Amino acid sequence: MTVTNAGGAFDDDTTQTFNFSRQVRLTHDNPTNTLTASHCVANQTVGSLSVHVQLRNNEMVVETPTLRLLEGSSCLTSDLDGSSQGIQQGMRPGGSLTGARLSARNSEAFSPDRASVTFNLSHATGSGMGAGRPAPVSGVVASRPDPADPSRVRVDWQDVVTDETHFQLRNSTLNTTVSVGPNTTSFTFTGQPAARQCYQVRAANSHGPSDWTPVSPTQECV
């Protein structure tokens, strides 16, 4: 991003270039987000880029970029003097958009402040996300609720997922796995060893599973 603060009749313009990299994570439970980057020159002129991104059901990510030029008495100014909105475009998984360019100029007479930006976008997928797989599970807690029968271990979790067909639970100490239906938030293992055991949960659907939840000794192990 390049931002120019007009110096006026007796001063030179001040121009600075700012390089940036941003990343956001999209899932079908949280399909929208905004990438943002801004740069201020001479404590007066601000170039601000926002790229709204949305994950569609067909796995395409649609992006809508906007560049704003603000000018005032400090870098915290909210005085909008110019803007430019780019064309909405879509990217399939593994696809990219390269060399997108926007520019904005001060709309006030005799104040040629300006900003321009050239940026690239890529739609990357990874383990447990993208390709229609559900979002990761959260809030896993393991407990032995019955002192008279310590071989029973109850695992609770938060159902933050909307597109699962089932959940999978794993005793990661013994490497044994069971499955339960959708919209479930707890399961009780029986016949568990008295020694300390650790448990993980993941959501799954026809596209595959999410990542297993992490293991911390204070919550997932008992």
PDB file of C-alpha atoms in Angstrom:
ATOM      1  CA  MET A   1       0.000   0.000   0.000  1.00  0.00           C
ATOM      2  CA  THR A   2       1.268   3.467  -0.936  1.00  0.00           C
ATOM      3  CA  VAL A   3      -0.088   6.585   0.802  1.00  0.00           C
ATOM      4  CA  THR A   4       0.730  10.205  -0.087  1.00  0.00           C
ATOM      5  CA  ASN A   5       0.130  13.199   2.145  1.00  0.00           C
ATOM      6  CA  ALA A   6       0.021  16.385   0.052  1.00  0.00           C
ATOM      7  CA  GLY A   7       2.567  18.858   1.335  1.00  0.00           C
ATOM      8  CA  GLY A   8       0.804  22.017   0.193  1.00  0.00           C
ATOM      9  CA  ALA A   9       2.072  24.962  -1.830  1.00  0.00           C
ATOM     10  CA  PHE A  10       5.443  25.266  -0.086  1.00  0.00           C
ATOM     11  CA  ASP A  11       6.169  21.717   1.059  1.00  0.00           C
ATOM     12  CA  ASP A  12       6.938  18.487  -0.744  1.00  0.00           C
ATOM     13  CA  ASP A  13       4.545  15.566  -0.714  1.00  0.00           C
ATOM     14  CA  THR A  14       5.281  12.772   1.773  1.00  0.00           C
ATOM     15  CA  THR A  15       4.856   9.295   0.319  1.00  0.00           C
ATOM     16  CA  GLN A  16       5.321   5.997   2.123  1.00  0.00           C
ATOM     17  CA  THR A  17       4.857   2.379   1.060  1.00  0.00           C
ATOM     18  CA  PHE A  18       3.657  -0.280   3.496  1.00  0.00           C
ATOM     19  CA  ASN A  19       3.908  -4.036   2.946  1.00  0.00           C
ATOM     20  CA  PHE A  20       1.515  -6.304   4.806  1.00  0.00           C
ATOM     21  CA  SER A  21       0.219  -9.854   5.114  1.00  0.00           C
ATOM     22  CA  ARG A  22      -3.082 -10.893   6.669  1.00  0.00           C
ATOM     23  CA  GLN A  23      -4.856 -14.204   7.259  1.00  0.00           C
ATOM     24  CA  VAL A  24      -8.336 -15.151   8.466  1.00  0.00           C
ATOM     25  CA  ARG A  25      -9.981 -18.497   9.046  1.00  0.00           C
ATOM     26  CA  LEU A  26     -13.410 -19.261   7.619  1.00  0.00           C
ATOM     27  CA  THR A  27     -15.644 -22.226   8.446  1.00  0.00           C
ATOM     28  CA  HIS A  28     -19.225 -23.053   7.603  1.00  0.00           C
ATOM     29  CA  ASP A  29     -20.163 -22.074  11.149  1.00  0.00           C
ATOM     30  CA  ASN A  30     -18.292 -18.763  10.868  1.00  0.00           C
ATOM     31  CA  PRO A  31     -18.314 -18.101   7.122  1.00  0.00           C
ATOM     32  CA  THR A  32     -17.547 -14.358   7.020  1.00  0.00           C
ATOM     33  CA  ASN A  33     -14.653 -12.177   8.106  1.00  0.00           C
ATOM     34  CA  THR A  34     -12.764  -9.079   7.006  1.00  0.00           C
ATOM     35  CA  LEU A  35      -9.086  -8.670   6.217  1.00  0.00           C
ATOM     36  CA  THR A  36      -7.897  -5.166   7.100  1.00  0.00           C
ATOM     37  CA  ALA A  37      -4.704  -3.151   6.660  1.00  0.00           C
ATOM     38  CA  SER A  38      -4.034   0.568   7.071  1.00  0.00           C
ATOM     39  CA  HIS A  39      -1.117   2.980   6.931  1.00  0.00           C
ATOM     40  CA  CYS A  40      -0.818   6.583   8.121  1.00  0.00           C
ATOM     41  CA  VAL A  41       1.527   9.214   6.641  1.00  0.00           C
ATOM     42  CA  ALA A  42       2.604  12.476   8.304  1.00  0.00           C
ATOM     43  CA  ASN A  43       0.123  11.843  11.115  1.00  0.00           C
ATOM     44  CA  GLN A  44      -2.614  13.116   8.791  1.00  0.00           C
ATOM     45  CA  THR A  45      -3.402  10.882   5.825  1.00  0.00           C
ATOM     46  CA  VAL A  46      -4.560   7.298   6.190  1.00  0.00           C
ATOM     47  CA  GLY A  47      -5.019   4.610   3.564  1.00  0.00           C
ATOM     48  CA  SER A  48      -7.281   1.823   4.825  1.00  0.00           C
ATOM     49  CA  LEU A  49      -7.993  -1.414   2.969  1.00  0.00           C
ATOM     50  CA  SER A  50     -10.769  -3.813   3.966  1.00  0.00           C
ATOM     51  CA  VAL A  51     -11.480  -7.060   2.129  1.00  0.00           C
ATOM     52  CA  HIS A  52     -14.708  -8.741   3.159  1.00  0.00           C
ATOM     53  CA  VAL A  53     -14.526 -12.509   2.563  1.00  0.00           C
ATOM     54  CA  GLN A  54     -17.352 -15.045   2.683  1.00  0.00           C
ATOM     55  CA  LEU A  55     -17.255 -18.838   2.448  1.00  0.00           C
ATOM     56  CA  ARG A  56     -20.115 -20.181   0.329  1.00  0.00           C
ATOM     57  CA  ASN A  57     -21.736 -23.611   0.583  1.00  0.00           C
ATOM     58  CA  ASN A  58     -19.980 -24.694  -2.621  1.00  0.00           C
ATOM     59  CA  GLU A  59     -16.602 -23.990  -0.910  1.00  0.00           C
ATOM     60  CA  MET A  60     -15.977 -20.859  -2.971  1.00  0.00           C
ATOM     61  CA  VAL A  61     -14.707 -17.790  -1.097  1.00  0.00           C
ATOM     62  CA  VAL A  62     -16.132 -14.511  -2.394  1.00  0.00           C
ATOM     63  CA  GLU A  63     -14.127 -11.342  -1.715  1.00  0.00           C
ATOM     64  CA  THR A  64     -15.222  -7.703  -1.815  1.00  0.00           C
ATOM     65  CA  PRO A  65     -12.404  -5.142  -1.394  1.00  0.00           C
ATOM     66  CA  THR A  66     -12.693  -1.457  -0.467  1.00  0.00           C
ATOM     67  CA  LEU A  67      -9.931   1.146  -0.166  1.00  0.00           C
ATOM     68  CA  ARG A  68     -10.615   4.284   1.884  1.00  0.00           C
ATOM     69  CA  LEU A  69      -8.652   7.518   2.121  1.00  0.00           C
ATOM     70  CA  LEU A  70      -9.000   9.501   5.353  1.00  0.00           C
ATOM     71  CA  GLU A  71      -7.377  12.831   6.209  1.00  0.00           C
ATOM     72  CA  GLY A  72      -7.445  14.846   9.417  1.00  0.00           C
ATOM     73  CA  SER A  73      -5.413  16.188  12.306  1.00  0.00           C
ATOM     74  CA  SER A  74      -4.148  12.769  13.441  1.00  0.00           C
ATOM     75  CA  CYS A  75      -3.856   9.134  12.409  1.00  0.00           C
ATOM     76  CA  LEU A  76      -7.044   8.457  14.371  1.00  0.00           C
ATOM     77  CA  THR A  77      -9.115  10.541  11.984  1.00  0.00           C
ATOM     78  CA  SER A  78     -12.483   9.286  10.785  1.00  0.00           C
ATOM     79  CA  ASP A  79     -12.829  11.976   8.090  1.00  0.00           C
ATOM     80  CA  LEU A  80     -13.427  10.037   4.876  1.00  0.00           C
ATOM     81  CA  ASP A  81     -12.169  11.967   1.842  1.00  0.00           C
ATOM     82  CA  GLY A  82     -12.258   9.297  -0.852  1.00  0.00           C
ATOM     83  CA  SER A  83     -12.919   5.619  -1.464  1.00  0.00           C
ATOM     84  CA  SER A  84     -12.799   2.950  -4.142  1.00  0.00           C
ATOM     85  CA  GLN A  85     -14.579  -0.412  -4.157  1.00  0.00           C
ATOM     86  CA  GLY A  86     -13.263  -3.309  -6.176  1.00  0.00           C
ATOM     87  CA  ILE A  87     -15.148  -5.936  -8.131  1.00  0.00           C
ATOM     88  CA  GLN A  88     -16.570  -8.849  -6.141  1.00  0.00           C
ATOM     89  CA  GLN A  89     -14.797 -12.031  -7.180  1.00  0.00           C
ATOM     90  CA  GLY A  90     -14.780 -15.688  -6.127  1.00  0.00           C
ATOM     91  CA  MET A  91     -11.979 -18.146  -5.488  1.00  0.00           C
ATOM     92  CA  ARG A  92     -12.294 -21.921  -5.433  1.00  0.00           C
ATOM     93  CA  PRO A  93     -10.279 -23.973  -2.888  1.00  0.00           C
ATOM     94  CA  GLY A  94      -6.620 -23.691  -3.763  1.00  0.00           C
ATOM     95  CA  GLY A  95      -7.324 -20.734  -6.053  1.00  0.00           C
ATOM     96  CA  SER A  96      -5.917 -17.226  -5.885  1.00  0.00           C
ATOM     97  CA  LEU A  97      -6.453 -13.664  -7.024  1.00  0.00           C
ATOM     98  CA  THR A  98      -3.284 -11.831  -8.003  1.00  0.00           C
ATOM     99  CA  GLY A  99      -2.499  -8.227  -8.800  1.00  0.00           C
ATOM    100  CA  ALA A 100      -5.778  -6.693  -7.625  1.00  0.00           C
ATOM    101  CA  ARG A 101      -5.397  -2.913  -7.525  1.00  0.00           C
ATOM    102  CA  LEU A 102      -7.403  -0.071  -6.015  1.00  0.00           C
ATOM    103  CA  SER A 103      -6.714   3.658  -5.734  1.00  0.00           C
ATOM    104  CA  ALA A 104      -8.445   6.521  -3.952  1.00  0.00           C
ATOM    105  CA  ARG A 105      -7.910  10.291  -4.068  1.00  0.00           C
ATOM    106  CA  ASN A 106      -8.996  13.164  -1.867  1.00  0.00           C
ATOM    107  CA  SER A 107     -12.239  14.536  -3.285  1.00  0.00           C
ATOM    108  CA  GLU A 108     -11.575  18.026  -1.871  1.00  0.00           C
ATOM    109  CA  ALA A 109     -10.147  20.688  -4.193  1.00  0.00           C
ATOM    110  CA  PHE A 110      -6.457  21.613  -3.775  1.00  0.00           C
ATOM    111  CA  SER A 111      -5.777  18.614  -1.512  1.00  0.00           C
ATOM    112  CA  PRO A 112      -4.317  15.838  -3.667  1.00  0.00           C
ATOM    113  CA  ASP A 113      -3.830  13.242  -0.926  1.00  0.00           C
ATOM    114  CA  ARG A 114      -4.009   9.755  -2.376  1.00  0.00           C
ATOM    115  CA  ALA A 115      -3.633   6.072  -1.628  1.00  0.00           C
ATOM    116  CA  SER A 116      -3.214   2.972  -3.756  1.00  0.00           C
ATOM    117  CA  VAL A 117      -2.856  -0.705  -3.019  1.00  0.00           C
ATOM    118  CA  THR A 118      -1.974  -3.851  -4.933  1.00  0.00           C
ATOM    119  CA  PHE A 119      -2.748  -7.133  -3.232  1.00  0.00           C
ATOM    120  CA  ASN A 120      -2.963 -10.881  -3.754  1.00  0.00           C
ATOM    121  CA  LEU A 121      -5.455 -13.274  -2.154  1.00  0.00           C
ATOM    122  CA  SER A 122      -5.346 -17.056  -1.850  1.00  0.00           C
ATOM    123  CA  HIS A 123      -7.966 -19.550  -0.698  1.00  0.00           C
ATOM    124  CA  ALA A 124      -6.049 -22.194   1.231  1.00  0.00           C
ATOM    125  CA  THR A 125      -7.549 -25.238   2.918  1.00  0.00           C
ATOM    126  CA  GLY A 126      -6.074 -27.280   5.718  1.00  0.00           C
ATOM    127  CA  SER A 127      -6.668 -30.160   8.090  1.00  0.00           C
ATOM    128  CA  GLY A 128     -10.050 -30.008   9.755  1.00  0.00           C
ATOM    129  CA  MET A 129     -11.300 -27.043   7.738  1.00  0.00           C
ATOM    130  CA  GLY A 130     -12.522 -26.285   4.263  1.00  0.00           C
ATOM    131  CA  ALA A 131     -13.818 -28.782   1.724  1.00  0.00           C
ATOM    132  CA  GLY A 132     -17.119 -28.900   3.607  1.00  0.00           C
ATOM    133  CA  ARG A 133     -15.751 -30.359   6.815  1.00  0.00           C
ATOM    134  CA  PRO A 134     -17.282 -29.054  10.055  1.00  0.00           C
ATOM    135  CA  ALA A 135     -15.690 -26.608  12.449  1.00  0.00           C
ATOM    136  CA  PRO A 136     -13.678 -27.923  15.419  1.00  0.00           C
ATOM    137  CA  VAL A 137     -15.404 -28.761  18.691  1.00  0.00           C
ATOM    138  CA  SER A 138     -14.666 -26.765  21.853  1.00  0.00           C
ATOM    139  CA  GLY A 139     -15.119 -26.899  25.616  1.00  0.00           C
ATOM    140  CA  VAL A 140     -14.215 -30.544  26.206  1.00  0.00           C
ATOM    141  CA  VAL A 141     -14.233 -31.637  29.879  1.00  0.00           C
ATOM    142  CA  ALA A 142     -13.644 -35.171  31.179  1.00  0.00           C
ATOM    143  CA  SER A 143     -14.787 -36.280  34.646  1.00  0.00           C
ATOM    144  CA  ARG A 144     -15.406 -39.367  36.786  1.00  0.00           C
ATOM    145  CA  PRO A 145     -18.830 -38.414  38.167  1.00  0.00           C
ATOM    146  CA  ASP A 146     -19.477 -41.569  40.228  1.00  0.00           C
ATOM    147  CA  PRO A 147     -16.988 -42.143  43.090  1.00  0.00           C
ATOM    148  CA  ALA A 148     -18.448 -45.621  43.548  1.00  0.00           C
ATOM    149  CA  ASP A 149     -17.577 -46.560  39.956  1.00  0.00           C
ATOM    150  CA  PRO A 150     -14.375 -44.788  38.793  1.00  0.00           C
ATOM    151  CA  SER A 151     -14.367 -46.862  35.589  1.00  0.00           C
ATOM    152  CA  ARG A 152     -17.132 -44.556  34.231  1.00  0.00           C
ATOM    153  CA  VAL A 153     -15.768 -41.417  32.557  1.00  0.00           C
ATOM    154  CA  ARG A 154     -18.104 -38.733  31.291  1.00  0.00           C
ATOM    155  CA  VAL A 155     -16.946 -36.440  28.467  1.00  0.00           C
ATOM    156  CA  ASP A 156     -18.837 -33.175  27.876  1.00  0.00           C
ATOM    157  CA  TRP A 157     -18.333 -30.696  25.048  1.00  0.00           C
ATOM    158  CA  GLN A 158     -19.962 -27.660  23.444  1.00  0.00           C
ATOM    159  CA  ASP A 159     -21.935 -28.296  20.266  1.00  0.00           C
ATOM    160  CA  VAL A 160     -20.860 -25.209  18.316  1.00  0.00           C
ATOM    161  CA  VAL A 161     -21.157 -27.082  15.010  1.00  0.00           C
ATOM    162  CA  THR A 162     -24.196 -26.899  12.710  1.00  0.00           C
ATOM    163  CA  ASP A 163     -23.325 -29.265   9.869  1.00  0.00           C
ATOM    164  CA  GLU A 164     -22.127 -32.427  11.626  1.00  0.00           C
ATOM    165  CA  THR A 165     -23.637 -35.853  10.983  1.00  0.00           C
ATOM    166  CA  HIS A 166     -21.946 -37.358  14.048  1.00  0.00           C
ATOM    167  CA  PHE A 167     -19.257 -36.816  16.669  1.00  0.00           C
ATOM    168  CA  GLN A 168     -16.256 -39.027  17.325  1.00  0.00           C
ATOM    169  CA  LEU A 169     -14.721 -39.406  20.788  1.00  0.00           C
ATOM    170  CA  ARG A 170     -11.291 -40.863  21.417  1.00  0.00           C
ATOM    171  CA  ASN A 171      -9.531 -42.097  24.497  1.00  0.00           C
ATOM    172  CA  SER A 172      -6.145 -40.901  23.319  1.00  0.00           C
ATOM    173  CA  THR A 173      -4.372 -42.838  26.086  1.00  0.00           C
ATOM    174  CA  LEU A 174      -5.707 -46.167  24.811  1.00  0.00           C
ATOM    175  CA  ASN A 175      -6.295 -44.969  21.210  1.00  0.00           C
ATOM    176  CA  THR A 176      -9.905 -46.222  21.192  1.00  0.00           C
ATOM    177  CA  THR A 177     -12.717 -44.360  19.400  1.00  0.00           C
ATOM    178  CA  VAL A 178     -16.531 -44.309  19.594  1.00  0.00           C
ATOM    179  CA  SER A 179     -19.136 -42.385  17.571  1.00  0.00           C
ATOM    180  CA  VAL A 180     -22.317 -40.641  18.731  1.00  0.00           C
ATOM    181  CA  GLY A 181     -25.085 -38.862  16.861  1.00  0.00           C
ATOM    182  CA  PRO A 182     -25.394 -35.180  15.904  1.00  0.00           C
ATOM    183  CA  ASN A 183     -26.382 -32.496  18.412  1.00  0.00           C
ATOM    184  CA  THR A 184     -24.898 -34.548  21.239  1.00  0.00           C
ATOM    185  CA  THR A 185     -23.006 -32.814  24.043  1.00  0.00           C
ATOM    186  CA  SER A 186     -21.927 -35.654  26.332  1.00  0.00           C
ATOM    187  CA  PHE A 187     -20.979 -39.335  26.370  1.00  0.00           C
ATOM    188  CA  THR A 188     -20.050 -41.718  29.184  1.00  0.00           C
ATOM    189  CA  PHE A 189     -17.283 -44.260  28.675  1.00  0.00           C
ATOM    190  CA  THR A 190     -17.482 -47.450  30.737  1.00  0.00           C
ATOM    191  CA  GLY A 191     -14.778 -49.879  31.766  1.00  0.00           C
ATOM    192  CA  GLN A 192     -12.059 -47.235  31.780  1.00  0.00           C
ATOM    193  CA  PRO A 193      -8.759 -47.907  33.592  1.00  0.00           C
ATOM    194  CA  ALA A 194      -8.207 -46.267  36.963  1.00  0.00           C
ATOM    195  CA  ALA A 195      -4.963 -44.737  35.689  1.00  0.00           C
ATOM    196  CA  ARG A 196      -5.119 -41.247  34.210  1.00  0.00           C
ATOM    197  CA  GLN A 197      -6.869 -41.186  30.806  1.00  0.00           C
ATOM    198  CA  CYS A 198      -7.154 -38.369  28.223  1.00  0.00           C
ATOM    199  CA  TYR A 199     -10.030 -37.745  25.799  1.00  0.00           C
ATOM    200  CA  GLN A 200     -10.599 -35.870  22.537  1.00  0.00           C
ATOM    201  CA  VAL A 201     -13.657 -35.011  20.432  1.00  0.00           C
ATOM    202  CA  ARG A 202     -14.159 -34.073  16.797  1.00  0.00           C
ATOM    203  CA  ALA A 203     -17.148 -33.429  14.529  1.00  0.00           C
ATOM    204  CA  ALA A 204     -17.602 -35.182  11.193  1.00  0.00           C
ATOM    205  CA  ASN A 205     -19.858 -35.186   8.159  1.00  0.00           C
ATOM    206  CA  SER A 206     -19.830 -36.628   4.649  1.00  0.00           C
ATOM    207  CA  HIS A 207     -16.880 -34.390   3.696  1.00  0.00           C
ATOM    208  CA  GLY A 208     -14.708 -35.646   6.561  1.00  0.00           C
ATOM    209  CA  PRO A 209     -13.848 -34.826  10.184  1.00  0.00           C
ATOM    210  CA  SER A 210     -12.672 -31.680  11.901  1.00  0.00           C
ATOM    211  CA  ASP A 211      -9.422 -31.628  13.854  1.00  0.00           C
ATOM    212  CA  TRP A 212      -9.349 -33.508  17.150  1.00  0.00           C
ATOM    213  CA  THR A 213      -9.616 -31.190  20.129  1.00  0.00           C
ATOM    214  CA  PRO A 214      -6.321 -30.551  21.936  1.00  0.00           C
ATOM    215  CA  VAL A 215      -5.476 -32.243  25.223  1.00  0.00           C
ATOM    216  CA  SER A 216      -4.670 -30.292  28.388  1.00  0.00           C
ATOM    217  CA  PRO A 217      -4.138 -32.071  31.721  1.00  0.00           C
ATOM    218  CA  THR A 218      -6.586 -29.820  33.582  1.00  0.00           C
ATOM    219  CA  GLN A 219      -9.713 -30.496  31.477  1.00  0.00           C
ATOM    220  CA  GLU A 220      -9.441 -33.390  29.062  1.00  0.00           C
ATOM    221  CA  CYS A 221      -7.522 -35.812  31.292  1.00  0.00           C
ATOM    222  CA  VAL A 222      -8.907 -37.509  34.372  1.00  0.00           C
TER     223      VAL A 222
END
